[in-house]
PDB file of C-alpha atoms in Angstrom:
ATOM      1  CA  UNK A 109     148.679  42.827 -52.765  1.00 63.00           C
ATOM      2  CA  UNK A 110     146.057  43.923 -54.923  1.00 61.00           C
ATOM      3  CA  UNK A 111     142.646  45.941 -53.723  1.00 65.00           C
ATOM      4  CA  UNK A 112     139.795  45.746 -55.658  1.00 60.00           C
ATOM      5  CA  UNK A 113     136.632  48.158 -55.647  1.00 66.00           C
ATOM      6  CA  UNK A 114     134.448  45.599 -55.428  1.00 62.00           C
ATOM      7  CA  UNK A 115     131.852  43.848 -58.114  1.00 60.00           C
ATOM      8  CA  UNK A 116     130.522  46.122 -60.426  1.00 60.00           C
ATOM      9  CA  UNK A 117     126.545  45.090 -61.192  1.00 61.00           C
ATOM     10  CA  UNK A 118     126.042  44.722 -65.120  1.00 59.00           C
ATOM     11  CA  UNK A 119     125.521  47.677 -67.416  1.00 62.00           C
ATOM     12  CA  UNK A 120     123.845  47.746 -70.311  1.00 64.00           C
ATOM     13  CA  UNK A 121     126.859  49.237 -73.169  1.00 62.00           C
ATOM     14  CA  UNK A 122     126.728  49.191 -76.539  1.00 62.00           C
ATOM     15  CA  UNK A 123     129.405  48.239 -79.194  1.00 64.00           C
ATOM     16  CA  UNK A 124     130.191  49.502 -82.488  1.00 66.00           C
ATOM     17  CA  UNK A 125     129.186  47.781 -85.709  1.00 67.00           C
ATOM     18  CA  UNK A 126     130.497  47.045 -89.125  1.00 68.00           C
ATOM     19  CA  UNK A 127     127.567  49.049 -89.931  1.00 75.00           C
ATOM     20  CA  UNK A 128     129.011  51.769 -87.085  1.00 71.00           C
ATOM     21  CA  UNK A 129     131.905  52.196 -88.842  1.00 69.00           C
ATOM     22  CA  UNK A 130     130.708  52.213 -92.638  1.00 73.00           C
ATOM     23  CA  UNK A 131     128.795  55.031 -92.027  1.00 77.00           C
ATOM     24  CA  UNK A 132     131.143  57.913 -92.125  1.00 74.00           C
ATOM     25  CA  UNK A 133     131.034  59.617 -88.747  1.00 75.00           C
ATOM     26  CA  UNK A 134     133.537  59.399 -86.311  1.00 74.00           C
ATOM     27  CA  UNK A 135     133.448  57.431 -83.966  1.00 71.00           C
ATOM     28  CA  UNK A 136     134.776  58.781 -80.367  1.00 71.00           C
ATOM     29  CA  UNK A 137     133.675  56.363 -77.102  1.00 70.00           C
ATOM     30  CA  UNK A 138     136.426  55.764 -74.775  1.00 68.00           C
ATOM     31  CA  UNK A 139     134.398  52.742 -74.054  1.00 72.00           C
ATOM     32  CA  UNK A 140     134.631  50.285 -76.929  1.00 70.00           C
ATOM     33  CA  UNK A 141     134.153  46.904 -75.588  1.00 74.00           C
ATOM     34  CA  UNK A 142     132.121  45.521 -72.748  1.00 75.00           C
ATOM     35  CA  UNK A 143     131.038  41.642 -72.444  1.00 75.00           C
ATOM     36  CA  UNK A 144     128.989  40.772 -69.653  1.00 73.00           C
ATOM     37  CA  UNK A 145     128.461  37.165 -68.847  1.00 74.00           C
ATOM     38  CA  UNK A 146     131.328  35.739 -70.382  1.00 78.00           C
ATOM     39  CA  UNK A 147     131.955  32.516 -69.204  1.00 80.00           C
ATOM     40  CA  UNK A 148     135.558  31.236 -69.273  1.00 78.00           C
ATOM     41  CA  UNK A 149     137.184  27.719 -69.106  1.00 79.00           C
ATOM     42  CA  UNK A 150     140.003  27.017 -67.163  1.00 79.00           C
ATOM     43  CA  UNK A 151     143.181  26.112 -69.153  1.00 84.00           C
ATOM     44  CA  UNK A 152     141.677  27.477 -72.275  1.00 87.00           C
ATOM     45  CA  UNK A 153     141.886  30.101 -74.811  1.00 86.00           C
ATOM     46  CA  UNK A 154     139.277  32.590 -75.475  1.00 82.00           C
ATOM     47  CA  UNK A 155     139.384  35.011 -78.590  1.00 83.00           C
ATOM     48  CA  UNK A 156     137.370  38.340 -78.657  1.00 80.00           C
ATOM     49  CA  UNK A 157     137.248  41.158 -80.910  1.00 78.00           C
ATOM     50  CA  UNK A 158     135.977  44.383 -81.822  1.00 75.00           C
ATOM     51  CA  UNK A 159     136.139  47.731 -83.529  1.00 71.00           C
ATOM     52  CA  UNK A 160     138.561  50.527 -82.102  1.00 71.00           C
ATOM     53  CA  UNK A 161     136.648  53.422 -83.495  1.00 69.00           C
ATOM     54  CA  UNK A 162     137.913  56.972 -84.584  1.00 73.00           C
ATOM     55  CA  UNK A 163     140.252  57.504 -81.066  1.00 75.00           C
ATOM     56  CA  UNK A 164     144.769  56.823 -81.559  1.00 81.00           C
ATOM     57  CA  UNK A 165     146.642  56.463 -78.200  1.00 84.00           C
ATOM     58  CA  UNK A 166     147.026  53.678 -75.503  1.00 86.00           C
ATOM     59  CA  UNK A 167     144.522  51.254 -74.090  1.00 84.00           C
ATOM     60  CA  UNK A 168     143.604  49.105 -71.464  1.00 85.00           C
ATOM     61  CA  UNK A 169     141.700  46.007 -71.445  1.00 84.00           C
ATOM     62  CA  UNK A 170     140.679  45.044 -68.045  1.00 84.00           C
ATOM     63  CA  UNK A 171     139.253  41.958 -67.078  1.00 82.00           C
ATOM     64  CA  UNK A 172     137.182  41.489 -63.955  1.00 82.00           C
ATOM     65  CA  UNK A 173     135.188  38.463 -63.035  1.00 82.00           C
ATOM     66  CA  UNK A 174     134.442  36.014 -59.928  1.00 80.00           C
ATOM     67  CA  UNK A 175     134.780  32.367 -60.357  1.00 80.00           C
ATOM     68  CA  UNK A 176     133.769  29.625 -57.846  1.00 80.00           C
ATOM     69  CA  UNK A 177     136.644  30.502 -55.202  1.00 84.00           C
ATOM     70  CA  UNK A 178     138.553  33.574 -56.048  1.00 84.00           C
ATOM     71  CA  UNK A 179     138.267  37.131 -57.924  1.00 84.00           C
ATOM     72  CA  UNK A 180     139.378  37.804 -61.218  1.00 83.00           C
ATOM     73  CA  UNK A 181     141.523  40.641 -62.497  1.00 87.00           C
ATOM     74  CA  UNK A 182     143.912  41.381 -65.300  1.00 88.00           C
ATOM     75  CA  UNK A 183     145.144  44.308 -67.495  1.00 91.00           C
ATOM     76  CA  UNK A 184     146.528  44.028 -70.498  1.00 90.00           C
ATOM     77  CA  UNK A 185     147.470  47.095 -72.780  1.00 92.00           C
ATOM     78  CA  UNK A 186     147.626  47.944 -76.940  1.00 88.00           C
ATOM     79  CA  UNK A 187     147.803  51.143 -78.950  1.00 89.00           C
ATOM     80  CA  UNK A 188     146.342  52.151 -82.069  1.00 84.00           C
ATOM     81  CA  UNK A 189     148.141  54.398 -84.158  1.00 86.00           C
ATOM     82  CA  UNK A 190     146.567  56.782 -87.385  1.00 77.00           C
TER      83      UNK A 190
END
């Protein structure tokens, strides 16, 4: 069984740069992805990237989204090491 907290309303994050990380100064968000209004397609693969910043340890990328009959959720984790 899994319980969800329920739909989270969209929030306006932002994401680092090439420029972001050029520039010298660390870079320490715990947040450093967010995509709002993705839309998927069933029995396809979708790609995304992004920069990891100046933080090393484990991550989580969660994925939470409705479709036409059901609630989606997935974790997936990675680390980044100096």
């Amino acid at each position: 069984k899994i319980e969800f907290e329920g739909i989270n309303f969209t929030k306006e994050l932002y994401t680092y740069t090439a420029q972001d990380i050029s520039s010298g100064t660390p870079l320490y968000h715990s947040t450093i992805y967010w995509q709002t209004d993705l839309k998927l397609n069933s029995g396809k693969t979708h790609e995304i990237s992004f920069f990891t910043g100046d933080i090393h340890g484990n991550f989580a990328v969660i994925l939470q989204g409705i479709s036409d009959n059901s609630v989606i959720y997935s974790e997936k984790f990675f680390s980044i090491k100096k």
